[in-house]
Amino acid sequence: MDFNHKSVLLEECLEGLQIKPDGIYVDGTLGGAGHAYHVCERLSEQGRLFGIDQDKFATLASSERLKPFGSRVQIYKSNYDNMVTLLKGQ
């Protein structure tokens, strides 16, 4: 099964986030990593992105798409309701 995703309001989201290169960001509805990819482009080696999605195909697609960012990205197959538990100790 292919996973297709189209980012909406991308520029508005990126502008609103005012991304800091060393910041830590969480995408609770990661999908195909459309927004997350552009957040990661703006991160330094110290910046981090945590992505959460409960859809198996979304986590597979986003893992592949975000692979160039290496250890700056951690992806969880879960629901964003579990965010606090997932991120404790990170």
PDB file of C-alpha atoms in Angstrom:
ATOM      1  CA  MET A   1       0.000   0.000   0.000  1.00  0.00           C
ATOM      2  CA  ASP A   2       1.332   3.439  -0.948  1.00  0.00           C
ATOM      3  CA  PHE A   3       1.140   6.274   1.526  1.00  0.00           C
ATOM      4  CA  ASN A   4       0.258   9.637   0.003  1.00  0.00           C
ATOM      5  CA  HIS A   5       0.249  12.896   1.904  1.00  0.00           C
ATOM      6  CA  LYS A   6      -0.121  16.524   0.898  1.00  0.00           C
ATOM      7  CA  SER A   7       1.005  19.199   3.353  1.00  0.00           C
ATOM      8  CA  VAL A   8      -1.467  22.031   3.836  1.00  0.00           C
ATOM      9  CA  LEU A   9      -0.634  25.514   5.125  1.00  0.00           C
ATOM     10  CA  LEU A  10       3.054  24.577   5.134  1.00  0.00           C
ATOM     11  CA  GLU A  11       4.495  28.090   4.938  1.00  0.00           C
ATOM     12  CA  GLU A  12       2.063  29.396   7.535  1.00  0.00           C
ATOM     13  CA  CYS A  13       2.988  26.600   9.938  1.00  0.00           C
ATOM     14  CA  LEU A  14       6.716  27.102   9.491  1.00  0.00           C
ATOM     15  CA  GLU A  15       6.370  30.847   9.987  1.00  0.00           C
ATOM     16  CA  GLY A  16       4.260  30.347  13.097  1.00  0.00           C
ATOM     17  CA  LEU A  17       6.717  27.880  14.634  1.00  0.00           C
ATOM     18  CA  GLN A  18       9.628  30.321  14.385  1.00  0.00           C
ATOM     19  CA  ILE A  19      11.960  27.332  14.336  1.00  0.00           C
ATOM     20  CA  LYS A  20      15.096  27.600  16.420  1.00  0.00           C
ATOM     21  CA  PRO A  21      18.016  25.516  15.091  1.00  0.00           C
ATOM     22  CA  ASP A  22      18.733  23.923  18.495  1.00  0.00           C
ATOM     23  CA  GLY A  23      15.048  23.516  19.373  1.00  0.00           C
ATOM     24  CA  ILE A  24      13.055  20.406  20.185  1.00  0.00           C
ATOM     25  CA  TYR A  25       9.866  19.833  18.203  1.00  0.00           C
ATOM     26  CA  VAL A  26       7.073  17.254  18.340  1.00  0.00           C
ATOM     27  CA  ASP A  27       4.791  16.406  15.443  1.00  0.00           C
ATOM     28  CA  GLY A  28       1.886  14.532  17.019  1.00  0.00           C
ATOM     29  CA  THR A  29       0.269  13.707  13.673  1.00  0.00           C
ATOM     30  CA  LEU A  30       3.375  12.931  11.631  1.00  0.00           C
ATOM     31  CA  GLY A  31       1.685  11.491   8.546  1.00  0.00           C
ATOM     32  CA  GLY A  32       4.095  11.516   5.609  1.00  0.00           C
ATOM     33  CA  ALA A  33       6.433  13.977   7.360  1.00  0.00           C
ATOM     34  CA  GLY A  34       5.614  16.865   5.039  1.00  0.00           C
ATOM     35  CA  HIS A  35       5.828  19.528   7.725  1.00  0.00           C
ATOM     36  CA  ALA A  36       8.383  17.593   9.766  1.00  0.00           C
ATOM     37  CA  TYR A  37      10.818  17.420   6.839  1.00  0.00           C
ATOM     38  CA  HIS A  38      10.875  21.193   6.554  1.00  0.00           C
ATOM     39  CA  VAL A  39      11.289  21.584  10.308  1.00  0.00           C
ATOM     40  CA  CYS A  40      14.260  19.200  10.191  1.00  0.00           C
ATOM     41  CA  GLU A  41      15.845  21.181   7.351  1.00  0.00           C
ATOM     42  CA  ARG A  42      16.091  24.095   9.756  1.00  0.00           C
ATOM     43  CA  LEU A  43      17.588  22.177  12.686  1.00  0.00           C
ATOM     44  CA  SER A  44      21.234  22.120  13.718  1.00  0.00           C
ATOM     45  CA  GLU A  45      22.954  18.955  14.898  1.00  0.00           C
ATOM     46  CA  GLN A  46      21.632  19.740  18.386  1.00  0.00           C
ATOM     47  CA  GLY A  47      18.004  20.190  17.274  1.00  0.00           C
ATOM     48  CA  ARG A  48      15.516  17.327  17.628  1.00  0.00           C
ATOM     49  CA  LEU A  49      12.215  16.271  16.130  1.00  0.00           C
ATOM     50  CA  PHE A  50       9.972  13.636  17.655  1.00  0.00           C
ATOM     51  CA  GLY A  51       7.228  12.327  15.378  1.00  0.00           C
ATOM     52  CA  ILE A  52       4.171  10.354  16.450  1.00  0.00           C
ATOM     53  CA  ASP A  53       1.627   8.590  14.258  1.00  0.00           C
ATOM     54  CA  GLN A  54      -0.508   5.525  14.886  1.00  0.00           C
ATOM     55  CA  ASP A  55      -0.681   4.562  11.199  1.00  0.00           C
ATOM     56  CA  LYS A  56       1.884   1.913  10.296  1.00  0.00           C
ATOM     57  CA  PHE A  57       2.178   3.155   6.717  1.00  0.00           C
ATOM     58  CA  ALA A  58       2.674   6.730   7.883  1.00  0.00           C
ATOM     59  CA  THR A  59       5.508   5.764  10.217  1.00  0.00           C
ATOM     60  CA  LEU A  60       7.163   3.722   7.472  1.00  0.00           C
ATOM     61  CA  ALA A  61       6.851   6.553   4.928  1.00  0.00           C
ATOM     62  CA  SER A  62       8.016   9.225   7.352  1.00  0.00           C
ATOM     63  CA  SER A  63      10.958   7.101   8.534  1.00  0.00           C
ATOM     64  CA  GLU A  64      12.154   6.869   4.949  1.00  0.00           C
ATOM     65  CA  ARG A  65      11.574  10.545   4.219  1.00  0.00           C
ATOM     66  CA  LEU A  66      13.352  11.727   7.370  1.00  0.00           C
ATOM     67  CA  LYS A  67      16.281   9.304   7.080  1.00  0.00           C
ATOM     68  CA  PRO A  68      18.689  12.071   5.903  1.00  0.00           C
ATOM     69  CA  PHE A  69      18.354  13.744   9.315  1.00  0.00           C
ATOM     70  CA  GLY A  70      19.658  10.710  11.182  1.00  0.00           C
ATOM     71  CA  SER A  71      19.675  10.767  14.969  1.00  0.00           C
ATOM     72  CA  ARG A  72      17.981  14.179  15.124  1.00  0.00           C
ATOM     73  CA  VAL A  73      14.680  12.356  14.462  1.00  0.00           C
ATOM     74  CA  GLN A  74      12.846   9.809  16.606  1.00  0.00           C
ATOM     75  CA  ILE A  75       9.588   8.312  15.337  1.00  0.00           C
ATOM     76  CA  TYR A  76       6.986   6.548  17.468  1.00  0.00           C
ATOM     77  CA  LYS A  77       4.110   4.392  16.219  1.00  0.00           C
ATOM     78  CA  SER A  78       1.565   5.530  18.754  1.00  0.00           C
ATOM     79  CA  ASN A  79      -1.209   8.026  19.390  1.00  0.00           C
ATOM     80  CA  TYR A  80      -0.381  11.601  20.349  1.00  0.00           C
ATOM     81  CA  ASP A  81      -2.407  11.042  23.528  1.00  0.00           C
ATOM     82  CA  ASN A  82       0.651   9.085  24.694  1.00  0.00           C
ATOM     83  CA  MET A  83       3.046  11.985  24.016  1.00  0.00           C
ATOM     84  CA  VAL A  84       4.082  12.677  27.600  1.00  0.00           C
ATOM     85  CA  THR A  85       4.796   9.008  28.319  1.00  0.00           C
ATOM     86  CA  LEU A  86       6.714   8.564  25.045  1.00  0.00           C
ATOM     87  CA  LEU A  87       8.892  11.627  25.562  1.00  0.00           C
ATOM     88  CA  LYS A  88       9.746  11.165  29.233  1.00  0.00           C
ATOM     89  CA  GLY A  89      13.441  10.525  29.582  1.00  0.00           C
ATOM     90  CA  GLN A  90      14.334  11.816  26.106  1.00  0.00           C
TER      91      GLN A  90
END
